[in-house]
Protein backbone atom coordinates (compact mmCIF):
# COMPACT_ATOMS: atom_id res chain seq x y z
CA UNK A 1 0.00 0.00 0.00
CA UNK A 2 2.97 2.28 0.59
CA UNK A 3 3.65 2.38 -3.16
CA UNK A 4 0.30 4.13 -3.65
CA UNK A 5 1.38 7.02 -1.43
CA UNK A 6 3.75 8.48 -4.02
CA UNK A 7 3.26 12.18 -4.71
CA UNK A 8 1.26 12.76 -7.87
CA UNK A 9 -0.28 15.74 -9.64
CA UNK A 10 -3.70 14.20 -9.06
CA UNK A 11 -5.73 11.03 -8.78
CA UNK A 12 -7.19 9.21 -11.73
CA UNK A 13 -10.88 8.37 -11.83
CA UNK A 14 -10.16 4.71 -11.07
CA UNK A 15 -8.02 5.56 -8.04
CA UNK A 16 -10.72 7.92 -6.77
CA UNK A 17 -13.39 5.22 -7.10
CA UNK A 18 -11.18 2.71 -5.29
CA UNK A 19 -10.62 5.11 -2.39
CA UNK A 20 -14.35 5.83 -2.12
CA UNK A 21 -15.12 2.09 -2.19
CA UNK A 22 -12.61 1.36 0.58
CA UNK A 23 -13.96 4.17 2.75
CA UNK A 24 -17.50 2.96 2.13
CA UNK A 25 -16.58 -0.57 3.22
CA UNK A 26 -14.86 0.68 6.36
CA UNK A 27 -17.85 2.84 7.32
CA UNK A 28 -20.43 0.17 6.52
Tab-separated table of N, CA and C in Angstrom:
chain	number	residue	atom	x	y	z
A	1	UNK	N	0.839	-1.211	0.000
A	1	UNK	CA	0.000	0.000	0.000
A	1	UNK	C	0.868	1.253	0.000
A	2	UNK	N	2.088	1.115	0.498
A	2	UNK	CA	2.971	2.284	0.586
A	2	UNK	C	3.275	2.827	-0.805
A	3	UNK	N	3.326	1.937	-1.799
A	3	UNK	CA	3.648	2.380	-3.158
A	3	UNK	C	2.598	3.349	-3.696
A	4	UNK	N	1.382	3.269	-3.167
A	4	UNK	CA	0.305	4.127	-3.648
A	4	UNK	C	0.392	5.530	-3.061
A	5	UNK	N	1.299	5.725	-2.093
A	5	UNK	CA	1.378	7.023	-1.430
A	5	UNK	C	2.367	7.964	-2.104
A	6	UNK	N	2.812	7.611	-3.311
A	6	UNK	CA	3.751	8.480	-4.023
A	6	UNK	C	3.060	9.785	-4.396
A	7	UNK	N	3.833	10.873	-4.379
A	7	UNK	CA	3.256	12.179	-4.714
A	7	UNK	C	2.890	12.217	-6.195
A	8	UNK	N	1.707	12.658	-6.483
A	8	UNK	CA	1.262	12.764	-7.871
A	8	UNK	C	0.566	14.100	-8.076
A	9	UNK	N	0.396	14.477	-9.340
A	9	UNK	CA	-0.283	15.739	-9.643
A	9	UNK	C	-1.778	15.624	-9.371
A	10	UNK	N	-2.277	14.392	-9.325
A	10	UNK	CA	-3.704	14.202	-9.062
A	10	UNK	C	-4.069	12.738	-9.156
A	11	UNK	N	-5.281	12.415	-8.731
A	11	UNK	CA	-5.731	11.030	-8.781
A	11	UNK	C	-6.508	10.770	-10.067
A	12	UNK	N	-6.412	9.568	-10.551
A	12	UNK	CA	-7.189	9.215	-11.731
A	12	UNK	C	-8.586	8.823	-11.266
A	13	UNK	N	-9.504	8.702	-12.191
A	13	UNK	CA	-10.881	8.366	-11.830
A	13	UNK	C	-10.933	7.004	-11.149
A	14	UNK	N	-10.163	6.059	-11.653
A	14	UNK	CA	-10.164	4.712	-11.067
A	14	UNK	C	-9.665	4.750	-9.633
A	15	UNK	N	-8.567	5.475	-9.397
A	15	UNK	CA	-8.020	5.560	-8.038
A	15	UNK	C	-9.027	6.200	-7.106
A	16	UNK	N	-9.734	7.235	-7.599
A	16	UNK	CA	-10.722	7.918	-6.772
A	16	UNK	C	-11.849	6.959	-6.395
A	17	UNK	N	-12.315	6.179	-7.374
A	17	UNK	CA	-13.390	5.224	-7.101
A	17	UNK	C	-12.940	4.170	-6.101
A	18	UNK	N	-11.689	3.726	-6.213
A	18	UNK	CA	-11.176	2.710	-5.287
A	18	UNK	C	-11.146	3.260	-3.871
A	19	UNK	N	-10.682	4.495	-3.721
A	19	UNK	CA	-10.616	5.111	-2.394
A	19	UNK	C	-12.014	5.235	-1.800
A	20	UNK	N	-12.968	5.675	-2.603
A	20	UNK	CA	-14.345	5.826	-2.120
A	20	UNK	C	-14.910	4.463	-1.710
A	21	UNK	N	-14.613	3.431	-2.501
A	21	UNK	CA	-15.118	2.091	-2.192
A	21	UNK	C	-14.539	1.598	-0.870
A	22	UNK	N	-13.243	1.802	-0.668
A	22	UNK	CA	-12.607	1.356	0.576
A	22	UNK	C	-13.209	2.088	1.772
A	23	UNK	N	-13.380	3.395	1.651
A	23	UNK	CA	-13.957	4.174	2.752
A	23	UNK	C	-15.381	3.693	3.028
A	24	UNK	N	-16.124	3.431	1.971
A	24	UNK	CA	-17.498	2.959	2.134
A	24	UNK	C	-17.548	1.633	2.875
A	25	UNK	N	-16.618	0.745	2.559
A	25	UNK	CA	-16.585	-0.566	3.223
A	25	UNK	C	-16.224	-0.405	4.697
A	26	UNK	N	-15.275	0.479	4.976
A	26	UNK	CA	-14.858	0.677	6.365
A	26	UNK	C	-15.988	1.278	7.197
A	27	UNK	N	-16.754	2.186	6.593
A	27	UNK	CA	-17.847	2.840	7.321
A	27	UNK	C	-19.021	1.873	7.502
A	28	UNK	N	-19.289	1.093	6.464
A	28	UNK	CA	-20.430	0.170	6.519
A	28	UNK	C	-20.269	-0.840	7.651
